[in-house]
PDB file of C-alpha atoms in Angstrom:
ATOM      1  CA  UNK E  20      -6.040 -14.292 -66.473  1.00  0.00           C
ATOM      2  CA  UNK E  21      -8.889 -17.089 -65.846  1.00  0.00           C
ATOM      3  CA  UNK E  22     -11.494 -15.422 -63.539  1.00  0.00           C
ATOM      4  CA  UNK E  23     -13.370 -18.669 -63.502  1.00  0.00           C
ATOM      5  CA  UNK E  24     -10.526 -20.427 -61.703  1.00  0.00           C
ATOM      6  CA  UNK E  25     -10.749 -17.752 -59.051  1.00  0.00           C
ATOM      7  CA  UNK E  26     -14.493 -17.960 -58.581  1.00  0.00           C
ATOM      8  CA  UNK E  27     -14.257 -21.643 -58.373  1.00  0.00           C
ATOM      9  CA  UNK E  28     -11.781 -21.855 -55.522  1.00  0.00           C
ATOM     10  CA  UNK E  29     -13.250 -18.668 -53.654  1.00  0.00           C
ATOM     11  CA  UNK E  30     -15.161 -21.128 -51.510  1.00  0.00           C
ATOM     12  CA  UNK E  31     -11.855 -22.795 -50.443  1.00  0.00           C
ATOM     13  CA  UNK E  32     -10.436 -19.397 -49.444  1.00  0.00           C
ATOM     14  CA  UNK E  33     -13.539 -18.620 -47.295  1.00  0.00           C
ATOM     15  CA  UNK E  34     -13.557 -21.861 -45.604  1.00  0.00           C
ATOM     16  CA  UNK E  35      -9.790 -21.518 -45.021  1.00  0.00           C
ATOM     17  CA  UNK E  36     -10.054 -18.099 -43.619  1.00  0.00           C
ATOM     18  CA  UNK E  37     -13.157 -18.968 -41.259  1.00  0.00           C
ATOM     19  CA  UNK E  38     -11.331 -21.984 -39.964  1.00  0.00           C
ATOM     20  CA  UNK E  39      -7.988 -20.088 -39.389  1.00  0.00           C
ATOM     21  CA  UNK E  40      -9.824 -17.187 -37.587  1.00  0.00           C
ATOM     22  CA  UNK E  41     -11.543 -19.695 -35.186  1.00  0.00           C
ATOM     23  CA  UNK E  42      -8.206 -21.182 -34.362  1.00  0.00           C
ATOM     24  CA  UNK E  43      -6.651 -17.907 -33.869  1.00  0.00           C
ATOM     25  CA  UNK E  44      -9.621 -17.050 -31.459  1.00  0.00           C
ATOM     26  CA  UNK E  45      -8.958 -20.490 -29.748  1.00  0.00           C
ATOM     27  CA  UNK E  46      -5.372 -19.702 -29.329  1.00  0.00           C
ATOM     28  CA  UNK E  47      -5.845 -16.130 -28.130  1.00  0.00           C
ATOM     29  CA  UNK E  48      -8.567 -17.333 -25.593  1.00  0.00           C
ATOM     30  CA  UNK E  49      -6.132 -19.925 -24.157  1.00  0.00           C
ATOM     31  CA  UNK E  50      -3.558 -17.322 -23.695  1.00  0.00           C
ATOM     32  CA  UNK E  51      -5.989 -15.187 -22.088  1.00  0.00           C
ATOM     33  CA  UNK E  52      -6.997 -18.050 -19.692  1.00  0.00           C
ATOM     34  CA  UNK E  53      -3.497 -18.167 -18.596  1.00  0.00           C
ATOM     35  CA  UNK E  54      -3.192 -14.664 -17.758  1.00  0.00           C
ATOM     36  CA  UNK E  55      -3.676 -13.702 -14.113  1.00  0.00           C
ATOM     37  CA  UNK E  56      -5.345 -10.379 -14.819  1.00  0.00           C
ATOM     38  CA  UNK E  57      -8.026  -9.067 -17.171  1.00  0.00           C
ATOM     39  CA  UNK E  58      -6.231  -7.994 -20.299  1.00  0.00           C
ATOM     40  CA  UNK E  59      -9.401  -6.165 -21.590  1.00  0.00           C
ATOM     41  CA  UNK E  60      -9.603  -4.047 -18.380  1.00  0.00           C
ATOM     42  CA  UNK E  61      -5.734  -3.328 -18.372  1.00  0.00           C
ATOM     43  CA  UNK E  62      -5.916  -2.155 -21.914  1.00  0.00           C
ATOM     44  CA  UNK E  63      -9.224  -0.175 -21.447  1.00  0.00           C
ATOM     45  CA  UNK E  64      -7.443   1.626 -18.541  1.00  0.00           C
ATOM     46  CA  UNK E  65      -4.411   2.351 -20.760  1.00  0.00           C
ATOM     47  CA  UNK E  66      -1.929  -0.175 -19.842  1.00  0.00           C
ATOM     48  CA  UNK E  67       0.446  -0.067 -22.872  1.00  0.00           C
ATOM     49  CA  UNK E  68       2.565  -3.079 -21.444  1.00  0.00           C
ATOM     50  CA  UNK E  69      -0.267  -5.451 -21.385  1.00  0.00           C
ATOM     51  CA  UNK E  70      -1.133  -4.127 -24.868  1.00  0.00           C
ATOM     52  CA  UNK E  71       2.139  -5.060 -26.170  1.00  0.00           C
ATOM     53  CA  UNK E  72       2.356  -8.445 -24.629  1.00  0.00           C
ATOM     54  CA  UNK E  73      -1.056  -9.457 -26.055  1.00  0.00           C
ATOM     55  CA  UNK E  74      -0.151  -8.046 -29.492  1.00  0.00           C
ATOM     56  CA  UNK E  75       3.077 -10.156 -29.456  1.00  0.00           C
ATOM     57  CA  UNK E  76       1.118 -13.362 -28.391  1.00  0.00           C
ATOM     58  CA  UNK E  77      -1.479 -12.703 -31.139  1.00  0.00           C
ATOM     59  CA  UNK E  78       1.234 -11.998 -33.788  1.00  0.00           C
ATOM     60  CA  UNK E  79       2.936 -15.312 -32.762  1.00  0.00           C
ATOM     61  CA  UNK E  80      -0.268 -17.073 -33.054  1.00  0.00           C
ATOM     62  CA  UNK E  81      -0.751 -15.691 -36.694  1.00  0.00           C
ATOM     63  CA  UNK E  82       2.601 -16.583 -37.738  1.00  0.00           C
ATOM     64  CA  UNK E  83       2.161 -20.249 -36.509  1.00  0.00           C
ATOM     65  CA  UNK E  84      -1.310 -20.454 -38.438  1.00  0.00           C
ATOM     66  CA  UNK E  85      -0.069 -19.024 -41.628  1.00  0.00           C
ATOM     67  CA  UNK E  86       2.736 -21.841 -41.544  1.00  0.00           C
ATOM     68  CA  UNK E  87      -0.054 -24.368 -40.818  1.00  0.00           C
ATOM     69  CA  UNK E  88      -2.262 -22.954 -43.649  1.00  0.00           C
ATOM     70  CA  UNK E  89       0.678 -23.079 -46.152  1.00  0.00           C
ATOM     71  CA  UNK E  90       1.705 -26.480 -45.229  1.00  0.00           C
ATOM     72  CA  UNK E  91      -1.683 -28.319 -44.783  1.00  0.00           C
ATOM     73  CA  UNK E  92      -3.062 -30.675 -47.458  1.00  0.00           C
ATOM     74  CA  UNK E  93      -6.701 -30.275 -46.268  1.00  0.00           C
ATOM     75  CA  UNK E  94      -8.813 -28.640 -43.383  1.00  0.00           C
ATOM     76  CA  UNK E  95      -8.218 -31.499 -41.088  1.00  0.00           C
ATOM     77  CA  UNK E  96      -4.435 -31.252 -41.512  1.00  0.00           C
ATOM     78  CA  UNK E  97      -4.585 -27.766 -40.971  1.00  0.00           C
ATOM     79  CA  UNK E  98      -6.685 -28.020 -37.789  1.00  0.00           C
ATOM     80  CA  UNK E  99      -4.293 -30.579 -36.642  1.00  0.00           C
ATOM     81  CA  UNK E 100      -1.164 -28.837 -37.306  1.00  0.00           C
ATOM     82  CA  UNK E 101      -2.547 -25.463 -35.894  1.00  0.00           C
ATOM     83  CA  UNK E 102      -3.628 -27.025 -32.719  1.00  0.00           C
ATOM     84  CA  UNK E 103      -0.468 -28.660 -32.322  1.00  0.00           C
ATOM     85  CA  UNK E 104       1.447 -25.561 -32.909  1.00  0.00           C
ATOM     86  CA  UNK E 105      -0.805 -23.432 -30.725  1.00  0.00           C
ATOM     87  CA  UNK E 106      -0.263 -25.985 -27.772  1.00  0.00           C
ATOM     88  CA  UNK E 107       3.566 -26.132 -28.458  1.00  0.00           C
ATOM     89  CA  UNK E 108       3.678 -22.317 -28.723  1.00  0.00           C
ATOM     90  CA  UNK E 109       1.819 -21.772 -25.439  1.00  0.00           C
ATOM     91  CA  UNK E 110       4.073 -24.274 -23.595  1.00  0.00           C
ATOM     92  CA  UNK E 111       7.359 -22.831 -24.973  1.00  0.00           C
ATOM     93  CA  UNK E 112       6.145 -19.351 -24.188  1.00  0.00           C
ATOM     94  CA  UNK E 113       5.323 -20.448 -20.479  1.00  0.00           C
ATOM     95  CA  UNK E 114       8.608 -22.083 -20.286  1.00  0.00           C
ATOM     96  CA  UNK E 115      10.629 -19.107 -21.467  1.00  0.00           C
ATOM     97  CA  UNK E 116       8.549 -16.707 -19.217  1.00  0.00           C
ATOM     98  CA  UNK E 117       9.294 -18.939 -16.224  1.00  0.00           C
ATOM     99  CA  UNK E 118      12.987 -18.893 -17.023  1.00  0.00           C
ATOM    100  CA  UNK E 119      12.895 -15.160 -17.274  1.00  0.00           C
ATOM    101  CA  UNK E 120      10.895 -14.831 -13.877  1.00  0.00           C
ATOM    102  CA  UNK E 121      13.160 -16.638 -11.505  1.00  0.00           C
ATOM    103  CA  UNK E 122      13.620 -13.479  -9.606  1.00  0.00           C
ATOM    104  CA  UNK E 123      10.686 -11.080 -10.700  1.00  0.00           C
ATOM    105  CA  UNK E 124       7.089 -11.747 -11.221  1.00  0.00           C
ATOM    106  CA  UNK E 125       6.787 -10.604 -14.741  1.00  0.00           C
ATOM    107  CA  UNK E 126       2.974 -10.760 -14.749  1.00  0.00           C
ATOM    108  CA  UNK E 127       2.911  -8.317 -11.821  1.00  0.00           C
ATOM    109  CA  UNK E 128       5.535  -6.051 -13.633  1.00  0.00           C
ATOM    110  CA  UNK E 129       3.207  -6.141 -16.879  1.00  0.00           C
ATOM    111  CA  UNK E 130       0.116  -5.435 -14.827  1.00  0.00           C
ATOM    112  CA  UNK E 131       1.872  -2.428 -13.060  1.00  0.00           C
ATOM    113  CA  UNK E 132       2.610  -1.124 -16.627  1.00  0.00           C
ATOM    114  CA  UNK E 133       6.299  -1.938 -17.298  1.00  0.00           C
ATOM    115  CA  UNK E 134       6.458  -1.461 -20.897  1.00  0.00           C
ATOM    116  CA  UNK E 135       9.902  -2.932 -21.228  1.00  0.00           C
ATOM    117  CA  UNK E 136       8.644  -6.198 -19.785  1.00  0.00           C
ATOM    118  CA  UNK E 137       5.441  -6.253 -21.879  1.00  0.00           C
ATOM    119  CA  UNK E 138       7.441  -5.668 -24.809  1.00  0.00           C
ATOM    120  CA  UNK E 139      10.068  -8.369 -23.997  1.00  0.00           C
ATOM    121  CA  UNK E 140       7.341 -10.944 -23.473  1.00  0.00           C
ATOM    122  CA  UNK E 141       5.450  -9.949 -26.616  1.00  0.00           C
ATOM    123  CA  UNK E 142       8.628 -10.169 -28.423  1.00  0.00           C
ATOM    124  CA  UNK E 143       9.260 -13.656 -27.085  1.00  0.00           C
ATOM    125  CA  UNK E 144       5.982 -14.711 -28.398  1.00  0.00           C
ATOM    126  CA  UNK E 145       6.590 -13.695 -31.865  1.00  0.00           C
ATOM    127  CA  UNK E 146      10.093 -15.327 -31.803  1.00  0.00           C
ATOM    128  CA  UNK E 147       8.503 -18.559 -30.298  1.00  0.00           C
ATOM    129  CA  UNK E 148       5.939 -18.300 -33.108  1.00  0.00           C
ATOM    130  CA  UNK E 149       8.513 -17.995 -35.825  1.00  0.00           C
ATOM    131  CA  UNK E 150      10.562 -21.068 -34.522  1.00  0.00           C
ATOM    132  CA  UNK E 151       7.362 -23.110 -34.128  1.00  0.00           C
ATOM    133  CA  UNK E 152       6.015 -22.038 -37.726  1.00  0.00           C
ATOM    134  CA  UNK E 153       9.430 -22.966 -39.232  1.00  0.00           C
ATOM    135  CA  UNK E 154       9.093 -26.721 -37.929  1.00  0.00           C
ATOM    136  CA  UNK E 155       5.885 -27.361 -39.650  1.00  0.00           C
ATOM    137  CA  UNK E 156       6.585 -29.060 -42.733  1.00  0.00           C
ATOM    138  CA  UNK E 157       6.391 -32.478 -44.653  1.00  0.00           C
TER     139      UNK E 157
END
């Protein structure tokens, strides 16, 4: 085992980690802007449905980011693929949520604490993230 190699590449690890965390925060913030209620307040008040939905959104973003990291050739490439994937994931999530909400306001259901709806929407975010992540390649 050549410890020197790992020490020489440690700076790359830190840079990619920092950039990825910033991209994760950007994606989470955009999702937060699209939510008609305060997720922080709802979770603080014990709303499990909101927590499940937010966790699913975050997990979906992480799946997308890990794929962008694996397939990028440099930091610029990582940022471009990650931003494209985050936007596509958000759009697809909104489209699917709209399709599921024809007769029901799912945002209101989650805000009221409907755990089944929160889990469904969180799960949709993870599944969409997996599909988007699979499309990132050369």
